[in-house]
Coordinates of C-alpha atoms in Angstrom, one line a residue:
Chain A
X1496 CA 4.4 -10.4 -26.6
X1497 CA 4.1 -6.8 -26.7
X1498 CA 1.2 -5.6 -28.3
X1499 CA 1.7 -2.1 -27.7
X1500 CA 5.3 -2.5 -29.4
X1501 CA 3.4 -4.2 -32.4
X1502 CA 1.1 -1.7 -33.0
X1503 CA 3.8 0.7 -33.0
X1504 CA 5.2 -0.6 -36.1
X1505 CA 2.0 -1.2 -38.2
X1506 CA -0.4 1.7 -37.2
X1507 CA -1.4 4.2 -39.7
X1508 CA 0.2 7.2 -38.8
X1509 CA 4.1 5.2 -38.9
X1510 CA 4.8 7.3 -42.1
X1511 CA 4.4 10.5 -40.0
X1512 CA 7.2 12.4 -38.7
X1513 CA 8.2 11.0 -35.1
X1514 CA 9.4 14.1 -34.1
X1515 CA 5.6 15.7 -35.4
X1516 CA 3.3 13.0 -33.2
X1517 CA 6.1 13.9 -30.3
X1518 CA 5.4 17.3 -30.5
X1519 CA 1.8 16.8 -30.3
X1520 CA 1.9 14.3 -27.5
X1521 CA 3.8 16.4 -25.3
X1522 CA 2.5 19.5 -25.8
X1523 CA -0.8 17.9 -25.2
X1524 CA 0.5 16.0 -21.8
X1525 CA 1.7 19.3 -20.3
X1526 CA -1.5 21.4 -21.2
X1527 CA -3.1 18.7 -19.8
X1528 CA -1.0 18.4 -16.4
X1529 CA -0.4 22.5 -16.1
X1530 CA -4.7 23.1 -15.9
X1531 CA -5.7 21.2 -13.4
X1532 CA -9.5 21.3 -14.8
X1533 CA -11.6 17.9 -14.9
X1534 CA -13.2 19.3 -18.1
X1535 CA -10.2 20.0 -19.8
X1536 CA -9.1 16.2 -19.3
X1537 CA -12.1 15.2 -20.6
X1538 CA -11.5 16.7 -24.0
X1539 CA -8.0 15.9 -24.3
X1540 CA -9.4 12.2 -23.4
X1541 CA -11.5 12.1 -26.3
X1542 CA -8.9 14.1 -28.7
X1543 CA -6.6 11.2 -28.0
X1544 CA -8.9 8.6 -28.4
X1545 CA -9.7 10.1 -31.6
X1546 CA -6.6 10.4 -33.0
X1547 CA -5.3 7.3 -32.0
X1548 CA -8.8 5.1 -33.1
X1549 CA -9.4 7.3 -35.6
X1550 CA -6.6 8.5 -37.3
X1551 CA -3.6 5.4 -36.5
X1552 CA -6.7 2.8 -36.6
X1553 CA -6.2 0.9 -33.2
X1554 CA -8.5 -1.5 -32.7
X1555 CA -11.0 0.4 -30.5
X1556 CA -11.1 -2.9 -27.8
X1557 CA -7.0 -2.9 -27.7
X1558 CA -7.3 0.5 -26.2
X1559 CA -10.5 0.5 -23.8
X1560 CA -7.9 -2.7 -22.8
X1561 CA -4.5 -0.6 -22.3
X1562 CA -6.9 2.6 -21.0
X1563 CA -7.6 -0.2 -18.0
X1564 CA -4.0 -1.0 -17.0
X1565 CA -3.3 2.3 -15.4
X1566 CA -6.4 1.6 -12.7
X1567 CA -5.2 -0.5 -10.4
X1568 CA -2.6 2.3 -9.1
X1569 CA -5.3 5.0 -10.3
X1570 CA -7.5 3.7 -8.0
X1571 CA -5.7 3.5 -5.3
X1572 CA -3.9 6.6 -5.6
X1573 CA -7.1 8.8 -5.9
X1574 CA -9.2 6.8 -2.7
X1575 CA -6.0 7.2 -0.7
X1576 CA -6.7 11.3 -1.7
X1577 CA -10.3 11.2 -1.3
X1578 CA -10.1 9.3 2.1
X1579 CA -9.0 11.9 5.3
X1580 CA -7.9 10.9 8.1
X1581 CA -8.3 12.9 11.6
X1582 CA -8.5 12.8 15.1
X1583 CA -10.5 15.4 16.2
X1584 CA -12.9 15.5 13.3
X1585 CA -14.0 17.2 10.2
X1586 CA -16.7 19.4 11.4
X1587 CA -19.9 20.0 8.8
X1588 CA -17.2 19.5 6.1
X1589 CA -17.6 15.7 6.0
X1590 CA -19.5 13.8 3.7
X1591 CA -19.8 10.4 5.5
X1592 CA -17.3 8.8 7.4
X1593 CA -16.6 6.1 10.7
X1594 CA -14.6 6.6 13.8
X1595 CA -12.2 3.7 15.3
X1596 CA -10.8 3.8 18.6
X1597 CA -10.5 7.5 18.1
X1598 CA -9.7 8.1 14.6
X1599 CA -12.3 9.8 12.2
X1600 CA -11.9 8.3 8.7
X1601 CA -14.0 10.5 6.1
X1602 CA -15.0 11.8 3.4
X1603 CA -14.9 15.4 2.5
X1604 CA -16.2 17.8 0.2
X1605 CA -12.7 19.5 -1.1
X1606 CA -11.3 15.8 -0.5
X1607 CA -13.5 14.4 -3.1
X1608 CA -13.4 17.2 -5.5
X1609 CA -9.3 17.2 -5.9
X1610 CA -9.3 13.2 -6.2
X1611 CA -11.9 13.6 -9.1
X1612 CA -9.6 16.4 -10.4
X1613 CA -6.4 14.0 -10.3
X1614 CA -8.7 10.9 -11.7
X1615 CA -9.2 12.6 -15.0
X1616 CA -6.1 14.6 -15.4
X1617 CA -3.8 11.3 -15.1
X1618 CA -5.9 10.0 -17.7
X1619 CA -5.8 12.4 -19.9
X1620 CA -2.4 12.7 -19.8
X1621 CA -1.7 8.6 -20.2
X1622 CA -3.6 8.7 -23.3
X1623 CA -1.0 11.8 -24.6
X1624 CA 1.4 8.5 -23.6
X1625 CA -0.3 5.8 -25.4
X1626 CA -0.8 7.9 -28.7
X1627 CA 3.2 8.5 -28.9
X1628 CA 3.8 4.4 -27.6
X1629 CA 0.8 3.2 -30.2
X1630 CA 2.0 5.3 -32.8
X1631 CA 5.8 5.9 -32.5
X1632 CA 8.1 3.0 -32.6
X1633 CA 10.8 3.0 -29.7
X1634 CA 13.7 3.4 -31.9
X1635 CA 12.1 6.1 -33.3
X1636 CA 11.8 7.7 -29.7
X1637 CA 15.2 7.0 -29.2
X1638 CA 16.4 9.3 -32.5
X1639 CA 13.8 12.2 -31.0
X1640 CA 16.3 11.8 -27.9
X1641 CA 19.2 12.0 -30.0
X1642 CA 18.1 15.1 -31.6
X1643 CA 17.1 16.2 -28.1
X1644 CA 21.1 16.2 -27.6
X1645 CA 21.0 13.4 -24.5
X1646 CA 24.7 12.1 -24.0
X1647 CA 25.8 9.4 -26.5
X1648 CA 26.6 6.9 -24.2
X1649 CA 22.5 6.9 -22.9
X1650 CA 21.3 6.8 -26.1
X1651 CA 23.3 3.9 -26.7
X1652 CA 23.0 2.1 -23.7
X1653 CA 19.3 2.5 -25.2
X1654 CA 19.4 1.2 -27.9
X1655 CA 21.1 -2.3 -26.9
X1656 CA 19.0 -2.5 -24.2
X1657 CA 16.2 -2.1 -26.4
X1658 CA 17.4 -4.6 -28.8
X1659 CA 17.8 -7.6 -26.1
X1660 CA 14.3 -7.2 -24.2
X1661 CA 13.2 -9.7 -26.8
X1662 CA 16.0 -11.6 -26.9
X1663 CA 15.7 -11.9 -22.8
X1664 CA 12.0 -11.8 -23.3
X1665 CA 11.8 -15.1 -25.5
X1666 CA 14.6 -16.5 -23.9
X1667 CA 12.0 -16.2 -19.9
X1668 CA 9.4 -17.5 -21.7
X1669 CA 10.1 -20.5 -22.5
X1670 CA 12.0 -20.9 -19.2
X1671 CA 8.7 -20.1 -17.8
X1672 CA 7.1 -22.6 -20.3
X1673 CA 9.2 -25.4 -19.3
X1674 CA 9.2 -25.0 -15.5
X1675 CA 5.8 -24.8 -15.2
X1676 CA 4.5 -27.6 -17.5
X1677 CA 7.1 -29.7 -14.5
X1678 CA 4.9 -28.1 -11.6
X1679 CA 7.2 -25.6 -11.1
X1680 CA 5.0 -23.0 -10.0
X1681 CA 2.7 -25.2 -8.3
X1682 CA 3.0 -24.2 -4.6
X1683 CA 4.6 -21.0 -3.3
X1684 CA 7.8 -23.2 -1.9
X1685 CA 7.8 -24.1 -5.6
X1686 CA 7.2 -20.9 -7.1
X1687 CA 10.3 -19.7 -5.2
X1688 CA 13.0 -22.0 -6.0
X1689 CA 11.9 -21.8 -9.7
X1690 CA 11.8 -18.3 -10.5
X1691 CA 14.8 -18.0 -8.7
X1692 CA 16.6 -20.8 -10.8
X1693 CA 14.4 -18.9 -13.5
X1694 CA 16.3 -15.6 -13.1
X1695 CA 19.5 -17.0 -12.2
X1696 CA 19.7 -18.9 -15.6
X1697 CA 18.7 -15.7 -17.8
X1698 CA 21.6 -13.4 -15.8
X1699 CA 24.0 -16.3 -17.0
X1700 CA 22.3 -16.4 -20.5
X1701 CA 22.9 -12.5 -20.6
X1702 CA 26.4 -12.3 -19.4
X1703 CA 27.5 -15.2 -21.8
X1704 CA 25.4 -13.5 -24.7
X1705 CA 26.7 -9.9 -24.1
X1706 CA 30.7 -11.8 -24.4
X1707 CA 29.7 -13.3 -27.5
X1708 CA 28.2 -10.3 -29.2
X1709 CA 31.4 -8.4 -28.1
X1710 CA 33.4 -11.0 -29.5
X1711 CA 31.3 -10.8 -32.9
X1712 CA 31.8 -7.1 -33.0
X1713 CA 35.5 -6.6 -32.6
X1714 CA 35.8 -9.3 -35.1
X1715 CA 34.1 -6.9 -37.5
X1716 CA 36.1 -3.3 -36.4
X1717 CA 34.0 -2.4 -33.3
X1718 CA 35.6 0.5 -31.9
X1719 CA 33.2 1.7 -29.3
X1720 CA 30.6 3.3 -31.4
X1721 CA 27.5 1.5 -33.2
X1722 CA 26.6 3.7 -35.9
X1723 CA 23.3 3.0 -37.7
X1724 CA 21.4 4.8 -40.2
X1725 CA 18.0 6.7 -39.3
X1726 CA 15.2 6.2 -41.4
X1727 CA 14.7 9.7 -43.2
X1728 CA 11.1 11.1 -42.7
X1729 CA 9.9 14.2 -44.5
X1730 CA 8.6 17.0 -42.6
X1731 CA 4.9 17.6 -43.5
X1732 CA 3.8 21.2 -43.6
X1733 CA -0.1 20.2 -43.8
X1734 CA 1.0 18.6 -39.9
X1735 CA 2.7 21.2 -38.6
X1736 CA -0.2 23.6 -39.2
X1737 CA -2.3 21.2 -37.8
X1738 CA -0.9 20.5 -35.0
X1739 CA -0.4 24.4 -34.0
X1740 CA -4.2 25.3 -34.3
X1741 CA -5.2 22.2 -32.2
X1742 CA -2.6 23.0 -29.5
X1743 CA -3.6 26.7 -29.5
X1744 CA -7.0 25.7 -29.3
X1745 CA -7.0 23.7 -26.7
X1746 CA -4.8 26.4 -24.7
X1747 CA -7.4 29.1 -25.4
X1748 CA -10.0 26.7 -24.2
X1749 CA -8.0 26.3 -21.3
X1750 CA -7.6 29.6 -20.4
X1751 CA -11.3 30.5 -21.0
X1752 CA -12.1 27.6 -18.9
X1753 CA -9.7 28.9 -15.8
X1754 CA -11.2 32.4 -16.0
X1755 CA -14.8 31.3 -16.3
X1756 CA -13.8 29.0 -12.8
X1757 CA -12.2 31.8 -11.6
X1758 CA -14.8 34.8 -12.1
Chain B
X519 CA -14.5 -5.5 22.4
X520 CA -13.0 -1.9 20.8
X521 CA -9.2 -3.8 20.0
X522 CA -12.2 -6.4 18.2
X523 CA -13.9 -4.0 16.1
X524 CA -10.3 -2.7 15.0
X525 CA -9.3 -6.2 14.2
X526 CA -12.6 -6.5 12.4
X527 CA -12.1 -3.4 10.5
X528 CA -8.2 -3.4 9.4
X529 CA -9.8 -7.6 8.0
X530 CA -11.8 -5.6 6.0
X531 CA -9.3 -3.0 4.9
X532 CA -7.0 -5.5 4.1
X533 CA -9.3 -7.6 1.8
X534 CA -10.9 -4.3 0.4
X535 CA -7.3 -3.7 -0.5
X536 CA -6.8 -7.2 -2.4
X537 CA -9.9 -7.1 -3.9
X538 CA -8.6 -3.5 -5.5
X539 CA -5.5 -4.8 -6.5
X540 CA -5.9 -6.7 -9.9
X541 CA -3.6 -9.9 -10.1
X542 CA -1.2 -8.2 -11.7
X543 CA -0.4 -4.7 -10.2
X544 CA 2.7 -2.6 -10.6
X545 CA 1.4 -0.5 -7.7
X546 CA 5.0 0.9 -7.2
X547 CA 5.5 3.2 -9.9
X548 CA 3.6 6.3 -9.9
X549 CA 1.4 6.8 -13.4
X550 CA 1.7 9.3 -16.0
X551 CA 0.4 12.8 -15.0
X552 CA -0.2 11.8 -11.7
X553 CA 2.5 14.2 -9.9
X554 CA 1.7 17.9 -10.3
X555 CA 4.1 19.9 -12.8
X556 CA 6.4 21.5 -10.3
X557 CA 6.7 18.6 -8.1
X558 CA 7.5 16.3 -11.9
X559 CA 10.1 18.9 -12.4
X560 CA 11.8 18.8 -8.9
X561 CA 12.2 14.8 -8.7
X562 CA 14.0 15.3 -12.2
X563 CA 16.3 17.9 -11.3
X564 CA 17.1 15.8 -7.9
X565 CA 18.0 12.8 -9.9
X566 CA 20.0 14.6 -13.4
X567 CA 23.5 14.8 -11.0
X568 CA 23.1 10.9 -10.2
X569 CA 22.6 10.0 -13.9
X570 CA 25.7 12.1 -14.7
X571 CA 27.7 10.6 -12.3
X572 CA 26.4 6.9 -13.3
X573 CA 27.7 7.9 -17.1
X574 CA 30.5 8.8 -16.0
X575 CA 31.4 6.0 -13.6
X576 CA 30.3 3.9 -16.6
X577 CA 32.6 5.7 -19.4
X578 CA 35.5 5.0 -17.4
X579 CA 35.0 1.2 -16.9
X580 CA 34.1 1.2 -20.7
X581 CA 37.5 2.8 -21.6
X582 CA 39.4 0.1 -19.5
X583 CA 37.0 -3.0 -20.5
X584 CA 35.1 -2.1 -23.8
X585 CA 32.7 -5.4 -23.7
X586 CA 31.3 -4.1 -20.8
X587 CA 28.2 -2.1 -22.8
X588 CA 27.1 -4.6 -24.3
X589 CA 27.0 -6.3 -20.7
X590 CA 25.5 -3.5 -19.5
X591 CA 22.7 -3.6 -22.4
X592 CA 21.8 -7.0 -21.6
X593 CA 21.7 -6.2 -17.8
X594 CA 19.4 -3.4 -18.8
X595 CA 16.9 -5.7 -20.9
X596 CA 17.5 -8.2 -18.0
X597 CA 16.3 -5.9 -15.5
X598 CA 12.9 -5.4 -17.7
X599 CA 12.5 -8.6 -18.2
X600 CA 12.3 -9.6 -14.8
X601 CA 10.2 -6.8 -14.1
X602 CA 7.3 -8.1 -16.7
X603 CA 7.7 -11.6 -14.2
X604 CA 5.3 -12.4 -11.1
X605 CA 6.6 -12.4 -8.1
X606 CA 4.9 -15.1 -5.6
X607 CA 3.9 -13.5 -2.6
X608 CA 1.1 -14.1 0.0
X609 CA -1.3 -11.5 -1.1
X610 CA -1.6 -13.0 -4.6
X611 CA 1.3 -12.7 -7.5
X612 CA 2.9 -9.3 -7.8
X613 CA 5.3 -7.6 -10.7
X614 CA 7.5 -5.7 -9.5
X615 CA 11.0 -4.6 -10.4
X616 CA 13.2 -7.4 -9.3
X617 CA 16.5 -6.2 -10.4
X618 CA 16.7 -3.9 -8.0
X619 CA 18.8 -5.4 -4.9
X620 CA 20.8 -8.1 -7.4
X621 CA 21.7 -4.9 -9.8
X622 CA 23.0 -3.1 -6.6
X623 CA 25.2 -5.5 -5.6
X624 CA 26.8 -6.6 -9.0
X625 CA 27.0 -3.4 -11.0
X626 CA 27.4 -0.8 -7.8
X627 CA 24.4 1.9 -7.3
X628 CA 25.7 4.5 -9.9
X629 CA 25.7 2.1 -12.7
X630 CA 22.1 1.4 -11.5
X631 CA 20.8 4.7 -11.7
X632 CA 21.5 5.0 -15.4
X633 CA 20.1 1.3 -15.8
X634 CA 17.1 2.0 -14.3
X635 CA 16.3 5.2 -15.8
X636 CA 16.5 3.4 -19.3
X637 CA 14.6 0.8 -17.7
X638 CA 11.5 2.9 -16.7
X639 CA 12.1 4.9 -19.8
X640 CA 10.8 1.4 -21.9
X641 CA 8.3 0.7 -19.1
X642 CA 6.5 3.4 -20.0
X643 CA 6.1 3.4 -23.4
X644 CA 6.0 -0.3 -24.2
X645 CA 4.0 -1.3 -20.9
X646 CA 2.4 2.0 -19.5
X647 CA 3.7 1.5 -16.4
X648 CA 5.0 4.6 -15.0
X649 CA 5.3 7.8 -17.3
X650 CA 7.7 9.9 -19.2
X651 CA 6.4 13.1 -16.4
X652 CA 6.9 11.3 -13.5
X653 CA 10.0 9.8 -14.7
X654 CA 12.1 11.6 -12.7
X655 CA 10.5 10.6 -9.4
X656 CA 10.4 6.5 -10.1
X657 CA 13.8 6.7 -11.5
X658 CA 14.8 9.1 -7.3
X659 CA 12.9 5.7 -5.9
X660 CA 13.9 2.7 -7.8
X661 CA 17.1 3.9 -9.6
X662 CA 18.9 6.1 -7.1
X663 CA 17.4 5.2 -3.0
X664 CA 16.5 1.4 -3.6
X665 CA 19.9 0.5 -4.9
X666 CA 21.6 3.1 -2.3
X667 CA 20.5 1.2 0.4
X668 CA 20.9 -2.3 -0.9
X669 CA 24.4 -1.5 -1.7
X670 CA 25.5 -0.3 1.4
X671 CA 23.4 -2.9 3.4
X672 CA 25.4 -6.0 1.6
X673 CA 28.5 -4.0 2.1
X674 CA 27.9 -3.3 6.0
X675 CA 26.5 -6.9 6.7
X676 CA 29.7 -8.4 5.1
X677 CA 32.1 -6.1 7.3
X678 CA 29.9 -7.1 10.1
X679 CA 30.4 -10.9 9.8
X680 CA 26.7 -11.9 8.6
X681 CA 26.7 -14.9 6.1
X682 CA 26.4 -14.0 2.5
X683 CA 23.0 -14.8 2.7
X684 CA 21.9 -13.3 5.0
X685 CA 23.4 -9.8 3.5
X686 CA 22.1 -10.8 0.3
X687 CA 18.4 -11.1 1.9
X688 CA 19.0 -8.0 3.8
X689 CA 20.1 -5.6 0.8
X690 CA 17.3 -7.0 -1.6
X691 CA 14.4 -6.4 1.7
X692 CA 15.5 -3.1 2.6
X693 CA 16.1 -1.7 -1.0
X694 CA 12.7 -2.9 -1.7
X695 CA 11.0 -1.3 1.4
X696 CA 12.7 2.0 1.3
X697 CA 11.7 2.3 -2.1
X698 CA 8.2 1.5 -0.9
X699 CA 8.9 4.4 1.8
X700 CA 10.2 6.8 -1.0
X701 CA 7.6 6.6 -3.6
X702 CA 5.4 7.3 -0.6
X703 CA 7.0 10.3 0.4
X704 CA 6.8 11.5 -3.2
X705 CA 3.3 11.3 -3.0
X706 CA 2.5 12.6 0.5
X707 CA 5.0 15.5 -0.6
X708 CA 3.0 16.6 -3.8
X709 CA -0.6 15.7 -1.8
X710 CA -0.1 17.1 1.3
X711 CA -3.4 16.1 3.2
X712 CA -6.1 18.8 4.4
X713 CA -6.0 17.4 7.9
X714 CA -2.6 17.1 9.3
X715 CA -0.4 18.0 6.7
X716 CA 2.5 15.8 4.8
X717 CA 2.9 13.4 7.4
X718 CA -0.8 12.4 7.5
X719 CA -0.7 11.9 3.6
X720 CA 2.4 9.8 4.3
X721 CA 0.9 7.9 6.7
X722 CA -2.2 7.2 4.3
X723 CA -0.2 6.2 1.4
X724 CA 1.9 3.8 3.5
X725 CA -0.3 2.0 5.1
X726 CA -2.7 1.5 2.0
X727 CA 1.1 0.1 0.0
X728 CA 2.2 -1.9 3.2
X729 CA -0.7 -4.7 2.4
X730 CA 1.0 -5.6 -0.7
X731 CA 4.3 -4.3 -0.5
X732 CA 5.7 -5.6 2.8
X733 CA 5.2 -9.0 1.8
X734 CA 6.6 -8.5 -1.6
X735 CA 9.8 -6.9 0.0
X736 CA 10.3 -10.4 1.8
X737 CA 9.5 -12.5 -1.2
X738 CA 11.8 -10.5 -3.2
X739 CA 14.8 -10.8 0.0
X740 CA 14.1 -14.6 -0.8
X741 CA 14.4 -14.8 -4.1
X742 CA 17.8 -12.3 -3.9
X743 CA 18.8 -15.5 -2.1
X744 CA 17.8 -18.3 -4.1
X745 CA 19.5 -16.3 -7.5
X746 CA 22.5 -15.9 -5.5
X747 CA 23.0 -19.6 -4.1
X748 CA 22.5 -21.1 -7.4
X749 CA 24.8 -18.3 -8.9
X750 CA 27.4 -18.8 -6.5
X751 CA 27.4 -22.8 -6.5
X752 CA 27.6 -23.3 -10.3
X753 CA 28.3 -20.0 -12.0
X754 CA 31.6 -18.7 -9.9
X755 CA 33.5 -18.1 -12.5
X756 CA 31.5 -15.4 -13.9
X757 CA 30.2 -13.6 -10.9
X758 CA 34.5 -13.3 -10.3
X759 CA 34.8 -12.2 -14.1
X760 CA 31.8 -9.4 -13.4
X761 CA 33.9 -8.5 -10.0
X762 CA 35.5 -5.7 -12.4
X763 CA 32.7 -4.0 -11.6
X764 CA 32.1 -3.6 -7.9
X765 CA 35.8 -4.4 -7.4
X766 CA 34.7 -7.4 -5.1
X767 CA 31.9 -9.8 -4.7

């Protein structure tokens, strides 16, 4: 249903620390969004890909697959950048462009250069994203949040809400299922009145499940809190170290790279 | 013959649009890493006093009414749920976050700011759509402005006299386009463009959204309506039981 969920659970670096492949991921993410440098991306790109086809051993066709999702807005985003829009003109500045009624839509130089920029830097910095989503299960994001010192109540609300998307999830499916093997979704008219009938049935199904669960709870001593154990992790030394030459690393190459641009 | 060649052109823009969009686009929430640092920091500090309040708001009906988490849990998950769903719409099937408008106006807008934060929180890391950078700025357009403005729309149709549905329709449309409008402005704001400035950007990035998004805002006033009949005609009971929350419906 999930696959990135599933993968979550039975990748090879589970046994590793969450708060460890955290650290990593974010440090990584906000090298990678504080130099703007397209080169820069690039080798966090492939330092990602590494670690997670290399080291948590994800099917190298499930990610080239999940690396593709993000396009669609990617795509769109940048063109919109690269794409200026004047009415007097752009001078020697543009690259190639058409004029309607009046209005100069181009392509510049600088335009061009900054969408490239943004291109490469979003995607470096989704596949800091995947690597802690492949690798890290959500309820183990949820205790880096709770160490993080995020109000109980959010954390909580987290939790439950994490523990009914599949409930929910199962539950629309089979709606789905069943409407649609009836024609449901055969015209747009159609389309409509079942996914409305579709939605209004799960919002029921929630409200009536949510009283029912509360029910079970008191009946067991419920008194406002849900209090679970966290699966103990050791702290790995060997990691640690790791992970501070590689972040270094990259931050010295980095810098070199913003001076070299700069001198 | 020049109002022809526009036609002919904005044809072309429109279908070169479409034909960018896959059939499954969540063009709404911006990506991972695409806002620059400061600008990824700013939409989080905007949005922090909103999620406080929302806790708060929530602790208090919680002390009064303790089932209510768990209601709220499964609202959350609902909310997700029917995001992962396609809309129909006349430029091809769309996701899109759905709960929006119908969150607003049964659980209030604070609520719906702490709901939708958690929301886009598991969008991220189980779907990759959206990011845990830009955060911040998707929870300012879909958890705080879109149901802002459906809430107060259902509440000023009603006072005005409109029929239920026709309040309903209005608050799910408008939420949905001014969170079209907002994630725009987030964008033009951190990419001002060379020529023109912010408004130009804003300009850009609206009209490329509108092809998708202002049909989607109708289809989703629609569908507002259709859940709402079918929950008013055969579920009453509980939409009065859930009234605790918005102290009317």
């Amino acid at each position: 249903m999930l696959n990135i969920d599933g993968f979550a659970y039975t990748n090879r670096l589970r046994q590793v620390h969450p708060l460890e492949k955290a650290a990593f991921a974010f440090i990584t993410m906000f090298l990678c969004i504080g130099f703007s440098l397209p080169v820069f991306s690039c080798i966090i790109i492939l330092l990602m890909a590494y670690a997670i086809i290399g080291l948590a051993r994800i099917p190298m066709k499930v990610y080239l697959k999940l690396m593709s999702l993000p396009l669609s807005f990617l795509s769109i985003g940048v063109l919109t950048i690269a794409v200026s829009i004047s009415t007097h003109g752009f001078g020697a500045a543009q690259l190639a462009g058409i004029t309607i009624s009046g209005i100069n839509i181009g392509i510049t130089h600088s335009g061009l250069h900054s969408a490239a920029g943004l291109f490469f830097k979003s995607l470096g910095a989704v596949s800091c994203l995947y690597f802690l989503s492949l690798t890290t299960p959500a309820v183990e994001i949820v205790d880096v949040m709770r160490k993080l010192k995020i109000p109980a109540l959010f954390i909580e609300l987290t939790d439950l809400i994490y523990r009914f998307i599949f409930v929910m999830l199962a539950t629309a499916e089979d709606i789905y299922t069943s409407q649609s093997s009836r024609w449901g979704y055969a015209s747009l008219k159609n389309s409509m009145k079942s996914l409305g009938q579709l939605t209004a049935a799960l919002f029921i199904k929630a409200y009536h499940r949510s009283q029912t669960l509360f029910t079970a709870l008191s009946s067991r001593g419920y008194n406002g809190r849900l209090n679970v154990l966290a699966p103990e992790y050791t702290v790995s030394v060997i990691n640690i170290v790791i992970i501070a030459i590689v972040e270094s690393t990259l931050a010295i190459t980095a810098i070199l790279l913003e001076m070299g641009k700069i001198g | 013959m020049k109002t022809r060649k526009t036609l002919v052109y904005t044809v072309f823009y429109i279908l070169g649009v479409m034909l960018l969009l896959p059939p499954n686009a969540y063009a709404m929430h911006i990506m991972e890493g695409y806002l620059p640092i400061n600008w990824a920091g700013i939409w989080f500090a905007m949005v922090i006093p909103f999620i406080f309040l929302g806790l708060r708001s929530i602790q208090k009906t919680i002390n009064t009414n303790p089932g209510l988490k768990m209601l709220l849990g499964l609202a959350g998950a609902f909310a997700f749920v029917l995001s992962s769903l396609k809309i129909p719409s006349v430029t091809g099937s769309c996701s899109h976050p759905t709960g929006v408008g119908l969150g607003a106006i049964m659980f209030g807008p604070m609520t719906m700011s702490v709901l939708g934060c958690i929301v886009l929180i598991f969008q991220a890391v189980l779907l990759a759509h959206g990011g845990i950078t830009t955060l911040g700025a998707n929870t300012f357009s879909m958890g705080v402005v879109g149901p802002i403005v459906s809430y107060f729309v259902y509440r000023l149709a009603k006072k005005l006299g409109a029929p239920i549905w026709l309040s309903v329709f209005l608050a799910a449309a408008l939420g949905d386009l001014l969170t079209y409008i907002t994630t725009s402005l987030q964008l033009a704001l951190a990419f001002p463009a060379q020529y023109g400035g912010i408004l130009a950007s804003l300009v850009k990035f609206m009209g490329v959204f509108a092809v998708t998004q202002v049909p989607l805002a109708i289809s989703e006033g629609i569908l507002t309506v259709v859940v709402f009949n079918v929950l008013m005609s055969y579920n009453k009971q509980e939409l009065q039981e859930l009234s605790v929350l918005t102290k009317e419906v």
